[in-house]
Short mmCIF file of C-alpha atoms and ligand atoms in Angstrom, two decimals:
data_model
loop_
_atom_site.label_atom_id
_atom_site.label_comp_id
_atom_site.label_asym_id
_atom_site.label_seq_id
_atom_site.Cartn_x
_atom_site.Cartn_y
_atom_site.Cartn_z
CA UNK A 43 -6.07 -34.26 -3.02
CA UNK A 44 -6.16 -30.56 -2.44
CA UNK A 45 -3.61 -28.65 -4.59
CA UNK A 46 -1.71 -25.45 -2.89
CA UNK A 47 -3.39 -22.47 -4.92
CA UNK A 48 -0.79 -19.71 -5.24
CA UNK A 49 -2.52 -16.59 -4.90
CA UNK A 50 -1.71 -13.61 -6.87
CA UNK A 51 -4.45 -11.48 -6.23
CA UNK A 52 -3.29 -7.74 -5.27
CA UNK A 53 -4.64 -8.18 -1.55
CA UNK A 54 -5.48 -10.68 0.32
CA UNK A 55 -2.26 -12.60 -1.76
CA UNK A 56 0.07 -15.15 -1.57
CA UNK A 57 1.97 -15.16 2.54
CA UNK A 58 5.51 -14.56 2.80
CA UNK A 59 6.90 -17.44 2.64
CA UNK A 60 8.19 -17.42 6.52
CA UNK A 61 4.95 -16.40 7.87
CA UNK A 62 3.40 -19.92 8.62
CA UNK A 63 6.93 -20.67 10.51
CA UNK A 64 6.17 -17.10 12.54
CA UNK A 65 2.82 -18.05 13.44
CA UNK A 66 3.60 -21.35 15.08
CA UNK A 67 6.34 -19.44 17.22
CA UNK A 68 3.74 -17.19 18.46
CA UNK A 69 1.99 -19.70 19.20
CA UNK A 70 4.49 -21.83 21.31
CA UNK A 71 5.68 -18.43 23.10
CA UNK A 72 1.66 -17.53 23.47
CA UNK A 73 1.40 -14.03 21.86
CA UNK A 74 -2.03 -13.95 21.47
CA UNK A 75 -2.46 -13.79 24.97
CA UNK A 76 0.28 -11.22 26.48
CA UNK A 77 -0.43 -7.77 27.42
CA UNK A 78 0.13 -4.69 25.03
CA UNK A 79 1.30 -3.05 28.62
CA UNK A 80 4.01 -5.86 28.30
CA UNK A 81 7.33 -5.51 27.88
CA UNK A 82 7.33 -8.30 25.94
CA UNK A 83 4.74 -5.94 23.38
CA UNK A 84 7.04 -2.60 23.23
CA UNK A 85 9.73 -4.89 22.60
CA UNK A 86 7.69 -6.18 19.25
CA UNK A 87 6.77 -3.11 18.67
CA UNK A 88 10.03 -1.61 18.87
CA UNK A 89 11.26 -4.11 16.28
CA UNK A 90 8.36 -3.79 13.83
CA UNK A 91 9.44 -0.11 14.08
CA UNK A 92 13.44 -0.48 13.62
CA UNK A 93 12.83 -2.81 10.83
CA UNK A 94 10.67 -0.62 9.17
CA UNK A 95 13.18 2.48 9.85
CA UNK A 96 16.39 0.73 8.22
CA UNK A 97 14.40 -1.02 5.66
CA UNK A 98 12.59 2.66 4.32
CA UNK A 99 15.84 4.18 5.70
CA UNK A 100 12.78 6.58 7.66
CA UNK A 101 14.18 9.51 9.19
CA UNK A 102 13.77 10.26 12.42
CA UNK A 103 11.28 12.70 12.74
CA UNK A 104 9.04 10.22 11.23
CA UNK A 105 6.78 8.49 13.60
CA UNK A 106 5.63 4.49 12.92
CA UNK A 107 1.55 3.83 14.04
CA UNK A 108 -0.65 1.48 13.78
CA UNK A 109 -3.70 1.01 12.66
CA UNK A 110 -6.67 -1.41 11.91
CA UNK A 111 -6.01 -0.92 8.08
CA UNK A 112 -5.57 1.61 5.40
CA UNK A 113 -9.12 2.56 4.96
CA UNK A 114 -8.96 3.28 9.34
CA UNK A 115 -6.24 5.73 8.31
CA UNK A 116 -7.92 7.66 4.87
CA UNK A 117 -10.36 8.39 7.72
CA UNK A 118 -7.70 9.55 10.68
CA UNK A 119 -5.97 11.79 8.11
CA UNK A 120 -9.07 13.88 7.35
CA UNK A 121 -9.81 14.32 10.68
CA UNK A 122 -6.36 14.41 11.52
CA UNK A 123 -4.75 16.96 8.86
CA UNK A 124 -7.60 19.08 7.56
CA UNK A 125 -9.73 21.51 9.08
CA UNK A 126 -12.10 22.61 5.52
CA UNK A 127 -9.87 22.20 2.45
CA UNK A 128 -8.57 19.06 0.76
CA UNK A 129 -7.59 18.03 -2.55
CA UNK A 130 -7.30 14.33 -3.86
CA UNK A 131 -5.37 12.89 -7.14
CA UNK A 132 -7.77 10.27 -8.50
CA UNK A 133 -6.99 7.76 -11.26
CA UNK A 134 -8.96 4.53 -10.13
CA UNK A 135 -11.18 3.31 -7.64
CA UNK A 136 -9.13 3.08 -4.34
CA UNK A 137 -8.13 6.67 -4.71
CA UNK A 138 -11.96 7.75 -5.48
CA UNK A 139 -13.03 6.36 -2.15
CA UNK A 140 -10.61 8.26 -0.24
CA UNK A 141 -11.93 11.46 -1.57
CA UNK A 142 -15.58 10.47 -1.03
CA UNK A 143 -14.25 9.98 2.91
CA UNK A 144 -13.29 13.99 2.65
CA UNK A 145 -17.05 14.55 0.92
CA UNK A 146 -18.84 12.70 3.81
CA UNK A 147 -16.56 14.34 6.87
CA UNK A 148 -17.84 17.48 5.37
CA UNK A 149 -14.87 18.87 3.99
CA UNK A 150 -14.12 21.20 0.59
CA UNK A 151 -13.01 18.15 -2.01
CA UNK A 152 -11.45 19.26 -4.69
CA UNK A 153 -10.74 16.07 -7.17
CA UNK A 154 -8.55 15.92 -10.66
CA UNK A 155 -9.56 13.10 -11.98
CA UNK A 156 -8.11 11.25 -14.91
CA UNK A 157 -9.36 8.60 -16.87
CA UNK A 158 -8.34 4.58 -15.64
CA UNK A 159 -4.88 3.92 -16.87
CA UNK A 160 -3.93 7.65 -17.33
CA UNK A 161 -1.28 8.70 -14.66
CA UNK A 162 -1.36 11.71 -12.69
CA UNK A 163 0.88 14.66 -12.77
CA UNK A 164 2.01 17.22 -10.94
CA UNK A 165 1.62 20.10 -13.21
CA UNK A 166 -1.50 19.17 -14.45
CA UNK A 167 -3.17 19.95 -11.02
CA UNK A 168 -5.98 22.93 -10.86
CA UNK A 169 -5.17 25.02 -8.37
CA UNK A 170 -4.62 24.30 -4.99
CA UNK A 171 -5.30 27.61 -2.72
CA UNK A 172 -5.64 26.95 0.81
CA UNK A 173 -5.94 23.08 0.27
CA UNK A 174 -4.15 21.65 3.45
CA UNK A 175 -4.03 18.03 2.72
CA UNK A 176 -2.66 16.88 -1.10
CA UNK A 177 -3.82 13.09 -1.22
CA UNK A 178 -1.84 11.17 -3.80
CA UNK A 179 -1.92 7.42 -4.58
CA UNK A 180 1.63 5.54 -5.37
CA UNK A 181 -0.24 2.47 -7.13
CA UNK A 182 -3.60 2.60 -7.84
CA UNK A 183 -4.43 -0.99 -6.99
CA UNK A 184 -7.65 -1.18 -9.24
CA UNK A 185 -5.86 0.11 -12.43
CA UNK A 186 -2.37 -0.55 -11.94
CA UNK A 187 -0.97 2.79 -12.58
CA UNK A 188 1.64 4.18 -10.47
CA UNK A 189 2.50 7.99 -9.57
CA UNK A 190 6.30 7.69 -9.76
CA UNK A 191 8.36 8.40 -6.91
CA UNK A 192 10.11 11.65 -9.06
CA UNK A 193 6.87 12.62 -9.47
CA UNK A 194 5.64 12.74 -5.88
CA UNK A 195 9.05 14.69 -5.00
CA UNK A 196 7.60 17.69 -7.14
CA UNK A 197 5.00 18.14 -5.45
CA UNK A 198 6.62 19.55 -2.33
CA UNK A 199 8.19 22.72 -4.11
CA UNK A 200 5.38 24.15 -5.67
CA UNK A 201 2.69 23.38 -2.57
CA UNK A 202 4.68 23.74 0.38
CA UNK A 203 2.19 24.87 2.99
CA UNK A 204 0.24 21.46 2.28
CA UNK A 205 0.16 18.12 3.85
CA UNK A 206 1.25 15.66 0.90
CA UNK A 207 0.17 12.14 2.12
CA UNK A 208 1.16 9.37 -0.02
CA UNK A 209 -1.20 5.48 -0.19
CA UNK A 210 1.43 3.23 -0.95
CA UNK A 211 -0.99 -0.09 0.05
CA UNK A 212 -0.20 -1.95 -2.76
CA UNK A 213 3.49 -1.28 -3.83
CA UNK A 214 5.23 -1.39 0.08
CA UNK A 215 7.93 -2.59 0.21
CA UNK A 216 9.03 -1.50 -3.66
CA UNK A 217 9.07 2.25 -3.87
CA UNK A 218 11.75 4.77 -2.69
CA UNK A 219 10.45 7.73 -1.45
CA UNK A 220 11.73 11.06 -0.74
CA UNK A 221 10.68 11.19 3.01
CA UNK A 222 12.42 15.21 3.21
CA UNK A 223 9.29 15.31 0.59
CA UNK A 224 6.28 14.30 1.84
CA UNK A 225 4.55 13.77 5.35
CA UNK A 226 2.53 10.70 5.33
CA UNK A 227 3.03 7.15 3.88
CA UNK A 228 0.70 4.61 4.56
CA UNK A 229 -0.17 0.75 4.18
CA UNK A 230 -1.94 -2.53 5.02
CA UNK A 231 -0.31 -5.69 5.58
CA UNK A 232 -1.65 -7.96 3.46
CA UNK A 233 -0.75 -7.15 0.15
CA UNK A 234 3.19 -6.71 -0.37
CA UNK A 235 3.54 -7.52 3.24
CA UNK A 236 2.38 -11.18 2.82
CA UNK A 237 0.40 -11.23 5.21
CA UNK A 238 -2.72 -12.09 7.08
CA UNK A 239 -5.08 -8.66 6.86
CA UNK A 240 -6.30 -6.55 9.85
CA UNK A 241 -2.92 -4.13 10.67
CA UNK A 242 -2.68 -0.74 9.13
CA UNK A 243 0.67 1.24 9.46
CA UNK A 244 0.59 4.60 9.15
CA UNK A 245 3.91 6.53 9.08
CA UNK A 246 3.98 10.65 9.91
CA UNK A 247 5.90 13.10 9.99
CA UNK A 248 5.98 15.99 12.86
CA UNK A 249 3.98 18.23 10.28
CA UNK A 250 1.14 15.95 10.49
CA UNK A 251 1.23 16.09 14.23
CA UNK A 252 1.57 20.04 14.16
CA UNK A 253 -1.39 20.36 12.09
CA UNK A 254 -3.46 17.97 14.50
CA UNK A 255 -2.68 19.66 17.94
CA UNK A 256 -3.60 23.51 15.91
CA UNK A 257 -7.29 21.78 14.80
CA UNK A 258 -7.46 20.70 18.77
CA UNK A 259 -6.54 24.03 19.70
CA UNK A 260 -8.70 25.60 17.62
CA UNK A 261 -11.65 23.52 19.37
CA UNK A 262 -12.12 20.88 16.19
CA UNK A 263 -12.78 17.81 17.08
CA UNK A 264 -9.63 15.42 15.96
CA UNK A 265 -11.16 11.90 16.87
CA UNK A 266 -11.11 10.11 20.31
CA UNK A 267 -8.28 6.95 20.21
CA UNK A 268 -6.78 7.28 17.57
CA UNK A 269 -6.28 11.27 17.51
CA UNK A 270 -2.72 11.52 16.13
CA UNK A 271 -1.36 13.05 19.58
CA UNK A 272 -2.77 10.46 21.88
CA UNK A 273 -1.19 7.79 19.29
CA UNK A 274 2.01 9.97 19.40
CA UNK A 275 2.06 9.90 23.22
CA UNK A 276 1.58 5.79 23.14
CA UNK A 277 3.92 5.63 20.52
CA UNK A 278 6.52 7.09 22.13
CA UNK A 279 6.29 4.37 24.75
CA UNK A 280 5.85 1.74 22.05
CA UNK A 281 2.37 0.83 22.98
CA UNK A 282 -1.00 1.73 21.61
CA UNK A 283 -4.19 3.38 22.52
CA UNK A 284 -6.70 0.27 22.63
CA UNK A 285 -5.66 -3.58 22.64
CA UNK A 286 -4.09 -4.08 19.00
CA UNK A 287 -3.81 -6.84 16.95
CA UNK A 288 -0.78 -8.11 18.82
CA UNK A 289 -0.18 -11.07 16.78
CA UNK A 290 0.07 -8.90 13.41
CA UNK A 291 2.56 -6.67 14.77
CA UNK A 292 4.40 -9.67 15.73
CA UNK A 293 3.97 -10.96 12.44
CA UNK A 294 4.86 -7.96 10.86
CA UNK A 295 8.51 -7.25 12.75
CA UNK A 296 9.51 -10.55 11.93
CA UNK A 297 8.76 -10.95 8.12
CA UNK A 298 10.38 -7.12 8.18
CA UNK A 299 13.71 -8.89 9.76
CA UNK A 300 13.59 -11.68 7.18
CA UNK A 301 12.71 -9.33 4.19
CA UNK A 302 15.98 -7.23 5.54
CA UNK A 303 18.41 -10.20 5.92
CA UNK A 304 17.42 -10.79 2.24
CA UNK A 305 17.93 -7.43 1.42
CA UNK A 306 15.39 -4.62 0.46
CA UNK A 307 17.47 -4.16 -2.86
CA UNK A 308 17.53 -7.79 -3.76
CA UNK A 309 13.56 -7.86 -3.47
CA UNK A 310 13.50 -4.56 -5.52
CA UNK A 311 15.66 -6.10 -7.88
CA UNK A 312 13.72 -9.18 -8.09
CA UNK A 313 10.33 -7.33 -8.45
CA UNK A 314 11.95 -5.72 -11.47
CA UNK A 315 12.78 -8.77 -12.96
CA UNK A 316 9.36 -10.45 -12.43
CA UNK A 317 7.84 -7.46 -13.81
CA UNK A 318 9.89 -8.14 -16.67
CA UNK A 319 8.52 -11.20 -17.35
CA UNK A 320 5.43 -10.11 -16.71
CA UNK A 321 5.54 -7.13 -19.44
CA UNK A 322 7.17 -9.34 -21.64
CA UNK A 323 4.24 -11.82 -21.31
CA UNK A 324 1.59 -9.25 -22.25
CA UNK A 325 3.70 -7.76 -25.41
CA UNK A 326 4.17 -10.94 -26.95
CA UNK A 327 0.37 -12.73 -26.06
CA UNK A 328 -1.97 -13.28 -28.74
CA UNK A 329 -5.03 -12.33 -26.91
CA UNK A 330 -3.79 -10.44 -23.79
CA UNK A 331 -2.38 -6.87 -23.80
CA UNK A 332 -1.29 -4.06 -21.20
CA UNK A 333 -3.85 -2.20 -20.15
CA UNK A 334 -1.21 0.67 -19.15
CA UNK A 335 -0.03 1.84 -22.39
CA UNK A 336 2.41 4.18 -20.96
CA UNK A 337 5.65 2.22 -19.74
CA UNK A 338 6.45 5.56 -17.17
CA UNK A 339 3.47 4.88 -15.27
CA UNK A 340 2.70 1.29 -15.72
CA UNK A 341 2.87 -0.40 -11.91
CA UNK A 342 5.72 -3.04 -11.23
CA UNK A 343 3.38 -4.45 -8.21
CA UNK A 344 0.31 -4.86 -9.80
CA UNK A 345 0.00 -6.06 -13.87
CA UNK A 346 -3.05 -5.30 -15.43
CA UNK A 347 -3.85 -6.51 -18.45
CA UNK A 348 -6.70 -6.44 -20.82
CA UNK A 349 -8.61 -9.52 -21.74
CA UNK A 350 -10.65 -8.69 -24.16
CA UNK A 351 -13.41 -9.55 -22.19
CA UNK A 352 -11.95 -13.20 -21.55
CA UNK A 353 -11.22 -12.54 -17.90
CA UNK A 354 -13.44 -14.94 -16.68
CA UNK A 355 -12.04 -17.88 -18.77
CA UNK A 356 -8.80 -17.27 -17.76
CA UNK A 357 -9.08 -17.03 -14.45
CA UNK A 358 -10.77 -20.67 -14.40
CA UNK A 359 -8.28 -21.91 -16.87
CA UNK A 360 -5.52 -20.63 -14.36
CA UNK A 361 -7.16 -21.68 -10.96
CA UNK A 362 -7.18 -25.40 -12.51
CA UNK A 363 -3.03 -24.95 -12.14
CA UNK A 364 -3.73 -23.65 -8.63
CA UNK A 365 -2.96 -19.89 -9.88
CA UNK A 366 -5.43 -17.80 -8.30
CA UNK A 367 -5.72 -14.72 -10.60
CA UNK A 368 -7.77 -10.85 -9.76
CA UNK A 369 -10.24 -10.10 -11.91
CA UNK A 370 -10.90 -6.82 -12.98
CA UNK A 371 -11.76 -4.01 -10.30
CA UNK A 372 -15.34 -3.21 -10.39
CA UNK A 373 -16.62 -2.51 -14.17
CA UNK A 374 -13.57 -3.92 -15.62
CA UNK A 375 -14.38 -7.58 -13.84
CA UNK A 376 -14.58 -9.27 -17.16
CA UNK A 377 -11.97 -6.55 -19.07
CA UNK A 378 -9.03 -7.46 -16.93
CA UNK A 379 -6.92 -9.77 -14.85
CA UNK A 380 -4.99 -8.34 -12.14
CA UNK A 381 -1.88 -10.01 -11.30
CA UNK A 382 0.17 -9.21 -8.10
CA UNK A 383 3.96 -9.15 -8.50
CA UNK A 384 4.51 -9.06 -4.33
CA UNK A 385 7.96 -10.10 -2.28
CA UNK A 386 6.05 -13.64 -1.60
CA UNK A 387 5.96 -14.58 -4.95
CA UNK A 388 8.86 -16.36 -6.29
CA UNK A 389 10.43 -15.56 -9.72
CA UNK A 390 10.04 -19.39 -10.28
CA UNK A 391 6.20 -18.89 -9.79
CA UNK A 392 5.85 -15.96 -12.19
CA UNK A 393 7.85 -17.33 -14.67
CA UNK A 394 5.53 -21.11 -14.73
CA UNK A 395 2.71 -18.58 -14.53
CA UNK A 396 3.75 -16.72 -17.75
CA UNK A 397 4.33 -20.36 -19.50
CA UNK A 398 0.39 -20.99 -18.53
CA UNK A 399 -0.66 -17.81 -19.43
CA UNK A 400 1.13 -18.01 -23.44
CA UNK A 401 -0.79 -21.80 -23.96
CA UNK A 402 -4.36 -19.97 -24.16
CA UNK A 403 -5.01 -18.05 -26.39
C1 LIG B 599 -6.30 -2.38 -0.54
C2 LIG B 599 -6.11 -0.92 -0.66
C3 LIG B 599 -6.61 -0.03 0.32
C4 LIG B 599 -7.43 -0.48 1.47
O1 LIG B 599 -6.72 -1.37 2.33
P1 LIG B 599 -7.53 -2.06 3.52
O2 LIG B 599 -6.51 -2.92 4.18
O3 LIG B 599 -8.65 -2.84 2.91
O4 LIG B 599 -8.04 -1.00 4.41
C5 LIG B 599 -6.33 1.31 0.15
N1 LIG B 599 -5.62 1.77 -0.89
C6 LIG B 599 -5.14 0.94 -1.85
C7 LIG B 599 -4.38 1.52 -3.00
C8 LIG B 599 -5.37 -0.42 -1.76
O5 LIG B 599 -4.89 -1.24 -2.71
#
């Protein structure tokens, strides 16, 4: 018989736990096949968008977009948001390849760079003359080190003529930003979303739209579909420039609805908790340990923890209780295990997982 895996990997992971329910009402009612020029559509989209509003408690001169993923939208917001100057906070992988974007659409990169599983802060920066676009990372998926939410508030007050854009991929729903703070915040679906991949939403502010009508004006070229005023004008209208993935965006507004009838504090609360158990797994193990030394900055989303070069044991020890566990990102495949602590996993499932975890050591 084929056992149900749980999946904690940090993206593709484990579904919300309504979204198999969603998808066979789409079906019966025949999403797949309506028109984004629908009514029917601008009503999903308007509420994936309202959702999203009162769950982030968005202000409103914050504009909801979407996208084919995160990586479509490191690419719109250089295009978008910088006309030669950019500056990018690096502490793992997924923040790296954002800045190489900037180096290959021919803009001035500046990078600080810290070592995987040091944090980044704001006063450490070089300095940032004339750098229009300040690219920070909330949770570095491939280390699991956050940039805490205080932390990104600084930033505003000492570099107020930039754009401060903020990759929250892998922590969305969790973190509580200071939207009077920053201009961009940005995700994919299908890590604390639960769900299937292939929707980006990007979320802007009027700055970012100021700054992208002055680079048209000023004859740079901004993109062709996705230019942030033609998405803007659709927006408004609640449609979208080219046929979108219709059926995500229905996914999307309803698991938003459920996540809010639950409450966005109860799953921050319960995150907490898991990440609790989580920590408390790693201080206690025998073999395993945190690779985040620093508590401050260690992720609540995404656990890494050192192996000691065991990764690949148990992650085949695991799978054989149907817990399907990340490996390490890139050079740290066999260093780590990466374990997602998302809104679809249950505090029942992290708890049996910690019980597995503590038999091998
Ligand atoms: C997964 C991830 C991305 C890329 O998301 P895609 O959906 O693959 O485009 C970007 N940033 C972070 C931090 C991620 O974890």
């Amino acid at each position: 018989m084929k056992m149900n895996k749980i999946y904690l990997t940090p993206g593709p992971s484990e579904l919300y736990f309504t979204v198999g329910d969603h998808l066979r009402t789409a079906m019966k009612l025949q999403i797949p096949s309506i028109s984004h020029r629908s009514s029917l559509f601008t009503d999903i989209y308007s509420l994936a968008e309202n959702e999203l509003r009162g769950m982030l408690d968005l202000p409103s001169n914050w504009h909801v977009l979407f996208t084919s993923s995160a990586t479509e939208i490191w690419e719109r917001l250089i295009q978008n948001c910088v006309e030669k100057k950019t500056f990018h906070a690096v502490n793992g992988e997924f923040s790296s390849r954002f800045s190489s974007f900037s180096e290959k659409l021919g803009k001035e990169t500046i990078k600080y760079q810290v070592a995987p599983g040091e944090g980044i802060f704001v006063d450490q920066f070089p300095d940032l003359e004339g750098v229009e676009m300040i690219a920070l990372t909330h949770n570095e998926t491939s280390t699991g080190v956050i940039m805490r939410e205080d932390e990104i508030a600084k930033v505003r007050a000492l570099y107020p003529n930039s754009l401060i854009v903020v990759d929250a991929v892998s922590s969305m729903p969790y973190p509580q930003f200071d939207y009077s703070k920053i201009d961009s915040v940005y995700f994919s679906v299908q890590k604390g979303m639960g769900m299937p991949a292939g929707l980006g939403v990007w979320l802007v502010n009027e700055r970012c739209i100021e700054k992208s009508e002055q680079l048209l004006a000023k004859g740079h070229s901004i993109g062709t579909y996705h230019a942030l005023p033609e998405m803007i004008e659709k927006a408004l209208k609640k449609q979208t420039s080219e046929t979108p993935n219709v059926l995500g965006i229905y996914l999307l507004a309803n698991v938003l609805k459920d996540m809010n009838v639950r409450g966005i504090e109860t799953i921050r609360q319960e995150t907490n908790y898991k990440a609790a158990v989580l920590n408390h797994c790693l201080e206690q193990h025998p073999v395993l340990s945190h690779f985040v030394k620093n508590p401050d900055i260690r992720s609540k989303t995404v656990i890494v923890a050192d192996t000691n070069d065991r990764s690949a044991e148990y992650i085949q020890k695991l799978e054989a209780f149907g817990y399907v566990l990340g490996a390490g990102y890139s050079h740290f495949k066999n260093k780590h295990i990466r374990i997602a602590n998302f809104p679809a996993h249950s505090k029942e499932q992290i708890e049996l997982l910690v019980d597995k975890l503590m038999e091998i050591s």
